[in-house]
CSV table of C-alpha atoms and ligand atoms in Angstrom, one decimal:
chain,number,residue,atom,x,y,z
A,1,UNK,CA,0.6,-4.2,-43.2
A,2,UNK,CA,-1.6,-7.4,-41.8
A,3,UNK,CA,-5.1,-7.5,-43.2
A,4,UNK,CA,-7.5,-5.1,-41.6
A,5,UNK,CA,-9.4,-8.9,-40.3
A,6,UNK,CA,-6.5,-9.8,-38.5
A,7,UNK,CA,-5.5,-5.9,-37.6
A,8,UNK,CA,-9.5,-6.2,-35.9
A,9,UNK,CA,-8.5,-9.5,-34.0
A,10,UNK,CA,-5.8,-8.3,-32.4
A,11,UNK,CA,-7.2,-5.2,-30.7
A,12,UNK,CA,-10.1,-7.5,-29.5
A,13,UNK,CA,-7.8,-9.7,-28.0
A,14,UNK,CA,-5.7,-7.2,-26.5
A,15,UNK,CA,-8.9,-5.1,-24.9
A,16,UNK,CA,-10.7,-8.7,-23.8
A,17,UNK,CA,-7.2,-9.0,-21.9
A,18,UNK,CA,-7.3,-5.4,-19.9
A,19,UNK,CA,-11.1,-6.5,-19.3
A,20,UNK,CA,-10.1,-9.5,-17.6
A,21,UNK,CA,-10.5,-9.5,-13.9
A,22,UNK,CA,-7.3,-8.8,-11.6
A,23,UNK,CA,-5.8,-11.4,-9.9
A,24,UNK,CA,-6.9,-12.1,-6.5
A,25,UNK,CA,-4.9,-13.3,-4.1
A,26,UNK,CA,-5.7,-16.0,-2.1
A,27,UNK,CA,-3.3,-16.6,1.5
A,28,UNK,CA,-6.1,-19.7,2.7
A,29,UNK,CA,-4.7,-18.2,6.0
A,30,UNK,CA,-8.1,-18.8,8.0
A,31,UNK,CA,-8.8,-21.8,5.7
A,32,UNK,CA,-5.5,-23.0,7.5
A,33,UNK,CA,-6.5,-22.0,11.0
A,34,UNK,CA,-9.7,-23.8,10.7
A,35,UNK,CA,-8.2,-27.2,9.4
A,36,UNK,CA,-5.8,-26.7,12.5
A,37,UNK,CA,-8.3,-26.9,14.6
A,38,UNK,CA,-10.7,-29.5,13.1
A,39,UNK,CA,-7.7,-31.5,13.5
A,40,UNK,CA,-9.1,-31.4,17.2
A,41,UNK,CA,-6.0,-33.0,18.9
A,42,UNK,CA,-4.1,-31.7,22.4
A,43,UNK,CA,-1.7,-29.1,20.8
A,44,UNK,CA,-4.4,-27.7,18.3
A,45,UNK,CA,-4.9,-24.7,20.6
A,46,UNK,CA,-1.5,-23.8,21.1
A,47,UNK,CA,-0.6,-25.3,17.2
A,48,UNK,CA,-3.7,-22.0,15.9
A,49,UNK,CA,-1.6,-19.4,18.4
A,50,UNK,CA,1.7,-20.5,16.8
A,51,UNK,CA,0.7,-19.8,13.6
A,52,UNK,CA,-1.3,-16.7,14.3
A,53,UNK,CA,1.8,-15.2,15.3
A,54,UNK,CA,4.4,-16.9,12.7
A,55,UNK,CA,1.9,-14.8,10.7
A,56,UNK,CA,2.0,-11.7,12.1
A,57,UNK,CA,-1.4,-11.3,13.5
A,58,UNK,CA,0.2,-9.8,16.5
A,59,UNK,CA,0.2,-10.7,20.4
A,60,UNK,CA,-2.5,-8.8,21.8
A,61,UNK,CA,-5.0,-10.1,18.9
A,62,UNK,CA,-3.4,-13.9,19.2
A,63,UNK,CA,-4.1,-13.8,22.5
A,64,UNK,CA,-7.8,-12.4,22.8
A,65,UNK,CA,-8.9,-14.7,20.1
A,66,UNK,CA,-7.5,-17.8,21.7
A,67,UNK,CA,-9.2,-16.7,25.1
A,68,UNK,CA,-12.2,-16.5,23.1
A,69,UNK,CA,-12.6,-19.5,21.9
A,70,UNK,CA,-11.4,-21.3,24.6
A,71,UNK,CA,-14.3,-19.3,26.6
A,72,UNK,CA,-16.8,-19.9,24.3
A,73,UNK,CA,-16.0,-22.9,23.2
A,74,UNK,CA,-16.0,-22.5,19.5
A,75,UNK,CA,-16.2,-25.4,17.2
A,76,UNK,CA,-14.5,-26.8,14.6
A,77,UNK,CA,-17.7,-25.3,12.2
A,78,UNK,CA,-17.5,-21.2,13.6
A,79,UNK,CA,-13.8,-20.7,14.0
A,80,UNK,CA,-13.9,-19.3,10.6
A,81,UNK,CA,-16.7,-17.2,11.4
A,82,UNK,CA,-15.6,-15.9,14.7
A,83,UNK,CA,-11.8,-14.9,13.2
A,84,UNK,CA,-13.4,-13.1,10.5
A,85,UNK,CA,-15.4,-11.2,12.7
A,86,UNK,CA,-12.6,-10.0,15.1
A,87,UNK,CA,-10.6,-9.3,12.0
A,88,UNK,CA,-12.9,-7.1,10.5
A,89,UNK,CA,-13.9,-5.5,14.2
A,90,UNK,CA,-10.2,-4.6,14.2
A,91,UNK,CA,-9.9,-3.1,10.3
A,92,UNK,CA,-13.4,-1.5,10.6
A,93,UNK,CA,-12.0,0.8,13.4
A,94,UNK,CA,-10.4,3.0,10.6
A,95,UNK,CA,-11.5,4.9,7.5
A,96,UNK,CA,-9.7,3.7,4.3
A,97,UNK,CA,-11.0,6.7,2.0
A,98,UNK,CA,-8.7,8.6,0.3
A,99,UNK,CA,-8.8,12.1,0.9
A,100,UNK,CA,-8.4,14.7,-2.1
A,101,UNK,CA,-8.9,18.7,-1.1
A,102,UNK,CA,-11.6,20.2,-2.8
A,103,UNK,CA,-8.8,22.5,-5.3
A,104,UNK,CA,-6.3,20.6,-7.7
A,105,UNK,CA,-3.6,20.0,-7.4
A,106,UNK,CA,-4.2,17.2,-5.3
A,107,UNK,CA,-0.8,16.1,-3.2
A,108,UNK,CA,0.2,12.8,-2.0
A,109,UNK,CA,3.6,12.3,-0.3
A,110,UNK,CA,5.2,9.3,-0.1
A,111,UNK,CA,7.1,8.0,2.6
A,112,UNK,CA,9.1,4.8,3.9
A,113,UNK,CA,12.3,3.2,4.0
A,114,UNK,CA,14.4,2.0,1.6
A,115,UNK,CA,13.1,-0.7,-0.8
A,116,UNK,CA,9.7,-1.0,0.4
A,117,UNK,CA,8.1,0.1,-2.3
A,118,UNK,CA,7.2,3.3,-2.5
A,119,UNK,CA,8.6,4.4,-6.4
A,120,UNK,CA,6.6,1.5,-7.9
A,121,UNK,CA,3.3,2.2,-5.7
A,122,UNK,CA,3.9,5.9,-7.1
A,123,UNK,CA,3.7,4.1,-10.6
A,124,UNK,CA,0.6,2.8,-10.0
A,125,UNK,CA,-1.5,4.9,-8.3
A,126,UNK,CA,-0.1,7.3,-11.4
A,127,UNK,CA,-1.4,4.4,-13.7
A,128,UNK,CA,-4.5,3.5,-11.8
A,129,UNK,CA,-5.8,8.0,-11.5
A,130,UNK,CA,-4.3,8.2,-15.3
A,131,UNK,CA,-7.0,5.8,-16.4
A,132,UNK,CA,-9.7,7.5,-14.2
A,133,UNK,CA,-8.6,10.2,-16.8
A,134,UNK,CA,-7.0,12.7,-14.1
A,135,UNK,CA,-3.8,14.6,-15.1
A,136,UNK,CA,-1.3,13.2,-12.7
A,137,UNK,CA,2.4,14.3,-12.3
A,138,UNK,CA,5.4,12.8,-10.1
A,139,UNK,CA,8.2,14.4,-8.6
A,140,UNK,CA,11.4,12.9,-7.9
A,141,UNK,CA,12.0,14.0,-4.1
A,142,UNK,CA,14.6,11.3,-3.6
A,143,UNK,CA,17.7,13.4,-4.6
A,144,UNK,CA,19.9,11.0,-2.5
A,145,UNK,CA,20.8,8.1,-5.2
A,146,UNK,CA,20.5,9.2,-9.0
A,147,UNK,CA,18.9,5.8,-9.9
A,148,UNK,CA,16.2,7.1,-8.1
A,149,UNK,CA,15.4,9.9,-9.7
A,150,UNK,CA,16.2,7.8,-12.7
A,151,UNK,CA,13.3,5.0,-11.9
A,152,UNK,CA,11.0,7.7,-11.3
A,153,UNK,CA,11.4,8.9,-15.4
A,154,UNK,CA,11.5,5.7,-16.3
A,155,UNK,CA,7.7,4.8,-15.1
A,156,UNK,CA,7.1,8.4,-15.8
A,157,UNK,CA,8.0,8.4,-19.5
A,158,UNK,CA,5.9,5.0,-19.8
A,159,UNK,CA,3.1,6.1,-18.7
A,160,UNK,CA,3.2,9.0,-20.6
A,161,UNK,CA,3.0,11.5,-17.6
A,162,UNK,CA,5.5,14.9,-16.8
A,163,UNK,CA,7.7,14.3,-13.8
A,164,UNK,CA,9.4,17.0,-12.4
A,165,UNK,CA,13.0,16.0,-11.2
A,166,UNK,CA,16.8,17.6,-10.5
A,167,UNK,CA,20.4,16.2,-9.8
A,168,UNK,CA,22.0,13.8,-7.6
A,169,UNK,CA,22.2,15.4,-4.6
A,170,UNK,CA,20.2,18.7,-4.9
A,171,UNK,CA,17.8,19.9,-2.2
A,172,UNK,CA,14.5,17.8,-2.6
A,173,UNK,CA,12.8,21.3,-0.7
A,174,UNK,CA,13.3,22.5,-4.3
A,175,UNK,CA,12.8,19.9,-6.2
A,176,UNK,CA,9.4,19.9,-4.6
A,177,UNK,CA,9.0,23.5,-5.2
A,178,UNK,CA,10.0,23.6,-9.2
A,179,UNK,CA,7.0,20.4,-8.8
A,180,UNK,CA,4.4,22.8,-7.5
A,181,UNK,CA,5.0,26.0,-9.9
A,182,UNK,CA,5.1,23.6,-12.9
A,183,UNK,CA,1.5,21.2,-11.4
A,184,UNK,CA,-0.3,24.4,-11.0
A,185,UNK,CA,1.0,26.0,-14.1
A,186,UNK,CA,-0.4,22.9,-15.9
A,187,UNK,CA,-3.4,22.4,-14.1
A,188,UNK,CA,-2.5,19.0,-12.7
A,189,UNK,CA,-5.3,17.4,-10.8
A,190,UNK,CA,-2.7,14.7,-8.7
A,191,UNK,CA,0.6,14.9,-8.0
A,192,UNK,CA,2.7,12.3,-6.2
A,193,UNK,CA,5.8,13.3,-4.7
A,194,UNK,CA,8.3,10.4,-3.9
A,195,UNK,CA,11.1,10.8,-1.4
A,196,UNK,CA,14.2,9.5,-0.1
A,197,UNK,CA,13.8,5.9,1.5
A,198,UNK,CA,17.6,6.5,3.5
A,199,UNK,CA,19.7,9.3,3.6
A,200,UNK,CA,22.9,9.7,5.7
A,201,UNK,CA,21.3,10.1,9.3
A,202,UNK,CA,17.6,10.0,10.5
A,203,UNK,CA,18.1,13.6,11.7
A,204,UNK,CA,18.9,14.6,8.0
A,205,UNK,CA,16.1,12.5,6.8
A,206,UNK,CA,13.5,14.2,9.5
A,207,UNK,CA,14.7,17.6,8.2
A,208,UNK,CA,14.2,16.5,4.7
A,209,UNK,CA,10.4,15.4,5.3
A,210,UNK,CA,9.5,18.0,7.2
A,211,UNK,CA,11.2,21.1,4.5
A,212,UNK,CA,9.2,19.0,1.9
A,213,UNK,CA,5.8,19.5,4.2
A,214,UNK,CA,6.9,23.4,5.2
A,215,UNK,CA,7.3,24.0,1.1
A,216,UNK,CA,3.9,22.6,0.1
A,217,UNK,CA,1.8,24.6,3.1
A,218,UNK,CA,4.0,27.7,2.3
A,219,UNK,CA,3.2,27.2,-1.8
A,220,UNK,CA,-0.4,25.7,-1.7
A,221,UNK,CA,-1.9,27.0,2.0
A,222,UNK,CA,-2.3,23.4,3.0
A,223,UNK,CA,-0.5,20.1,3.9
A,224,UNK,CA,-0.2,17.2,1.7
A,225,UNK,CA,-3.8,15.6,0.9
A,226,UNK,CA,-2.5,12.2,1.8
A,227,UNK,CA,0.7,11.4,3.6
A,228,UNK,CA,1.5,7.8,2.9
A,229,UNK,CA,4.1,5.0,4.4
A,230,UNK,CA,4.7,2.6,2.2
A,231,UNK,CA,5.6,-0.4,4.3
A,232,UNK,CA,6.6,-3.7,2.9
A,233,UNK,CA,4.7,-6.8,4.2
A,234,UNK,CA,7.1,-9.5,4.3
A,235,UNK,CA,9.2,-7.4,7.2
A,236,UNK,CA,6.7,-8.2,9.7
A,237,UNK,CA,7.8,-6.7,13.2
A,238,UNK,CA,10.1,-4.4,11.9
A,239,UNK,CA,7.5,-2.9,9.8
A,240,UNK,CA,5.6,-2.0,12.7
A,241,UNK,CA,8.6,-0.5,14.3
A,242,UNK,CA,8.6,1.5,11.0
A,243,UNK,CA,5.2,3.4,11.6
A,244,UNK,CA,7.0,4.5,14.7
A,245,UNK,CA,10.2,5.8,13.5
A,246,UNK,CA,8.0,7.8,10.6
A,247,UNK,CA,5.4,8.7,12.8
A,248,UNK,CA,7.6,10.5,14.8
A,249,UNK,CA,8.6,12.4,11.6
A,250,UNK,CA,5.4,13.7,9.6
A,251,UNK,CA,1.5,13.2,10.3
A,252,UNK,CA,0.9,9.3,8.5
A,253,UNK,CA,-2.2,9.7,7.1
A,254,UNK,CA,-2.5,6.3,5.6
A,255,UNK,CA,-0.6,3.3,5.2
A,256,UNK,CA,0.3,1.3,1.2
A,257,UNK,CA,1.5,-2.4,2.6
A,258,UNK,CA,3.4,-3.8,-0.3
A,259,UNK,CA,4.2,-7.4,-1.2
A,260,UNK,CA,1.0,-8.7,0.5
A,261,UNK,CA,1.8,-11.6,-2.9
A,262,UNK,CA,3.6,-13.7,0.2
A,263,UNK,CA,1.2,-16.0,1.7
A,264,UNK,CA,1.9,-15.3,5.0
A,265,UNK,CA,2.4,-11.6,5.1
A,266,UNK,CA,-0.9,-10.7,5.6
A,267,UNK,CA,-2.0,-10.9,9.0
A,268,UNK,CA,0.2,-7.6,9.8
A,269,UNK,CA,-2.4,-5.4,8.8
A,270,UNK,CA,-3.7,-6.5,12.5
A,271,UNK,CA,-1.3,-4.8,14.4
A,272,UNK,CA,-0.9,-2.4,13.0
A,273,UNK,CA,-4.4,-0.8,12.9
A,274,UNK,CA,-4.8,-2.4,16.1
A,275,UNK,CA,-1.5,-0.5,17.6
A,276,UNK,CA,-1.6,2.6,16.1
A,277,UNK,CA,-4.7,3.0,14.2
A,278,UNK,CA,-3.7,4.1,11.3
A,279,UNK,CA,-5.9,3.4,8.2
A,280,UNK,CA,-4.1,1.1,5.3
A,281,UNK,CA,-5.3,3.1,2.3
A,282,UNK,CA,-4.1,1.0,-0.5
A,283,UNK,CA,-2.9,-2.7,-0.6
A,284,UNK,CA,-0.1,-3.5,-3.6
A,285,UNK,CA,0.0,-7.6,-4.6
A,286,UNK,CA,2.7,-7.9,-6.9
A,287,UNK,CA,5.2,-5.9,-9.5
A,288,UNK,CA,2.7,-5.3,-12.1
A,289,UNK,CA,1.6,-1.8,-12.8
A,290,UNK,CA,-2.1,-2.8,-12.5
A,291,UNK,CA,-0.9,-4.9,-8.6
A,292,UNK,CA,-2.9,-2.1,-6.3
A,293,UNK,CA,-5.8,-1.6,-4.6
A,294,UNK,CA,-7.5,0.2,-2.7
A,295,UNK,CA,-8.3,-1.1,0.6
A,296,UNK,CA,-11.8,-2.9,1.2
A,297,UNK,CA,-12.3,-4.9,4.6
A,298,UNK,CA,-14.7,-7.2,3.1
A,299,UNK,CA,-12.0,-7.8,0.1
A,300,UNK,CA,-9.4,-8.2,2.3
A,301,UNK,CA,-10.6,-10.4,4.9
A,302,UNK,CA,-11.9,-13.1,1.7
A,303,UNK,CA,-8.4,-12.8,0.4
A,304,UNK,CA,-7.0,-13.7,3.9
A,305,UNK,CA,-9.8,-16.4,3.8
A,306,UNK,CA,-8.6,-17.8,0.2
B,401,GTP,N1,6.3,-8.9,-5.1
B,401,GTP,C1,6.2,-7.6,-5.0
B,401,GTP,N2,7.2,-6.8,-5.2
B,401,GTP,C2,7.1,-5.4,-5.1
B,401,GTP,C3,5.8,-4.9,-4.8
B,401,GTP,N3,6.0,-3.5,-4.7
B,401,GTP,C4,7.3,-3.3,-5.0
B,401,GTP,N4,7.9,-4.4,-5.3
B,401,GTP,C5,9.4,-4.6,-5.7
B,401,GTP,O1,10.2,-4.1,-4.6
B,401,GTP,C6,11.4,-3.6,-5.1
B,401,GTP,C7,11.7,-2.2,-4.5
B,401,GTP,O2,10.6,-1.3,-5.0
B,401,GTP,P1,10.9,0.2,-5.1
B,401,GTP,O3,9.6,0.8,-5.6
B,401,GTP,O4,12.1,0.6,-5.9
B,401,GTP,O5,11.1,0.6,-3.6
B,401,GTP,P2,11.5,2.1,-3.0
B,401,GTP,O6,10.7,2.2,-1.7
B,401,GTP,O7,11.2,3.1,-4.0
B,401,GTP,O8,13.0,1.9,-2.7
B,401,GTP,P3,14.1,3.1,-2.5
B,401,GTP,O9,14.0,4.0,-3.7
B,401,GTP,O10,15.4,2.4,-2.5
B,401,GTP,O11,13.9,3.8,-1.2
B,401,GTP,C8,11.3,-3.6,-6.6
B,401,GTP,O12,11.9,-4.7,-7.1
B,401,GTP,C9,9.8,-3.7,-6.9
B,401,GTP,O13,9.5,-4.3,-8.1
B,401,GTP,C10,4.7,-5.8,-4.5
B,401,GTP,O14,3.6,-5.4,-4.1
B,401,GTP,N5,5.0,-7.1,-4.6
B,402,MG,MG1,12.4,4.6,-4.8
């Protein structure tokens, strides 16, 4: 065994190092608007609109914010100023609380297609509520592909957390039920149910969501706390078309965007508050388990700012 000196060193280290602050991203997308425009030649107008909506700030937004400063005729100093403020008019017309029912267990279902995300956000909002020093619990509701089920224990038995899970191919209605009569058994405060990202037809998956929902208002008397898509960031348009497709399916109650670590992905959290307005509830910024957060306008907009 090391001496007990050494023994001593190490744990500092090791604590100093889960002290440290997170990572913050930084995308300098306004930083880069604003030096587009400073440039102050013919095509800078049309140069800031180009960009805007390589980087998905969306049409409708683009467009007013060019009018506007063509209108008022900005300079080179306030462009920053006058962006931030119609970003954060835009993200401040939604409420980014999480919701948790008064009675345990709490239930968040999570939603999305395949590969956006959603098993690893499950890992850590199970890390991040662990830590809080709630008793969380996951459930494998993706019965279509065995690896899934498979990921799930893998984070599960990491973390050091029960996760309630059955065989390729079994009905995820009672997978979900076995999840309930075992959270409530054990007095779980959280539990976070993940779900199939693709199965054979949309119909099938529709049917599948909504026997999930029909199982927890049947067991518990109420819906799922917090019904979360997980949409990935980097897909731009197409995640947008997302919130519809799932929309159409269950109640969205919030939004996780995933991958926001690109530096251009971010600006999609514009339209899609703007179009459907639909609160992003947590913001993920790379594969760590400690990459989440939950979503602050103020933090958002200075990370957009870099
Ligand atoms: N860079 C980055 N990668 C991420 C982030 N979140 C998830 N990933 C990665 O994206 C990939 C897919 O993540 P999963 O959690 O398996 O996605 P899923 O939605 O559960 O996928 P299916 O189970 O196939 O439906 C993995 O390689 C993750 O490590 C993120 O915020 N940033
Ligand atoms: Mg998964």
């Amino acid at each position: 065994m090391k001496p007990y000196w050494d023994r001593a060193k190490e744990t500092l280290k090791k604590k100093q190092k889960n002290m440290q602050p997170k990572r913050r991203y930084k995308m300098k997308l306004l930083k880069t608007i604003k030096k587009i425009f400073e440039k102050n030649d013919s095509n800078s107008i049309e140069n800031i609109e180009e960009f805007m909506l390589e980087n998905n700030f969306g049409a409708e937004f683009t467009g007013n914010f060019i009018e506007k400063i063509k209108e008022e005729r900005v300079t080179g100093k306030n462009i920053e100023e006058t962006l931030k403020k119609n970003i954060k008019n835009i993200l401040n017309n939604t409420d980014p609380k999480v919701h948790f029912s008064n009675n345990i267990p709490a239930i968040f279902l999570f939603v999305g297609t395949n590969g956006t995300g959603k098993t690893t956000s499950i890992a850590k909002l199970a890390h991040l509520y662990k830590n809080q020093g709630k008793k969380v619990m996951l459930i494998a509701g993706d019965t279509f592909r065995a690896a899934a089920a498979k990921q799930l224990e893998i984070w599960a038995n990491k973390l050091n957390i029960p996760v309630v899970m059955q065989k390729e191919g079994s009905d995820p209605g009672a997978v979900v039920f076995d999840g309930l009569n075992s959270a409530v058994s054990k007095n779980i405060d959280i539990l976070l149910i993940d779900s199939a990202g693709r199965v054979e037809t949309k119909k099938n998956l529709l049917k599948e969501l909504q026997k999930i929902e029909r199982v927890i208002e049947k067991k518990i008397g109420r819906k799922p706390d917090e019904t979360l898509l997980v949409l990935d960031a980097y897909t731009g348009q197409n995640g947008i078309a997302q919130i519809k497709i799932f929309s159409s399916m269950v109640n969205i109650s919030g939004i996780i965007l995933t991958k926001i670590d690109g530096s251009s992905s971010g600006g999609i959290i514009i339209p899609i508050i703007q179009k459907y307005g639909i609160p992003v509830k947590f913001i993920c910024t790379g594969e760590n388990i400690e990459d989440i957060e939950q979503f602050n306008t103020e933090a958002f907009i200075e990370m957009l700012s870099g």
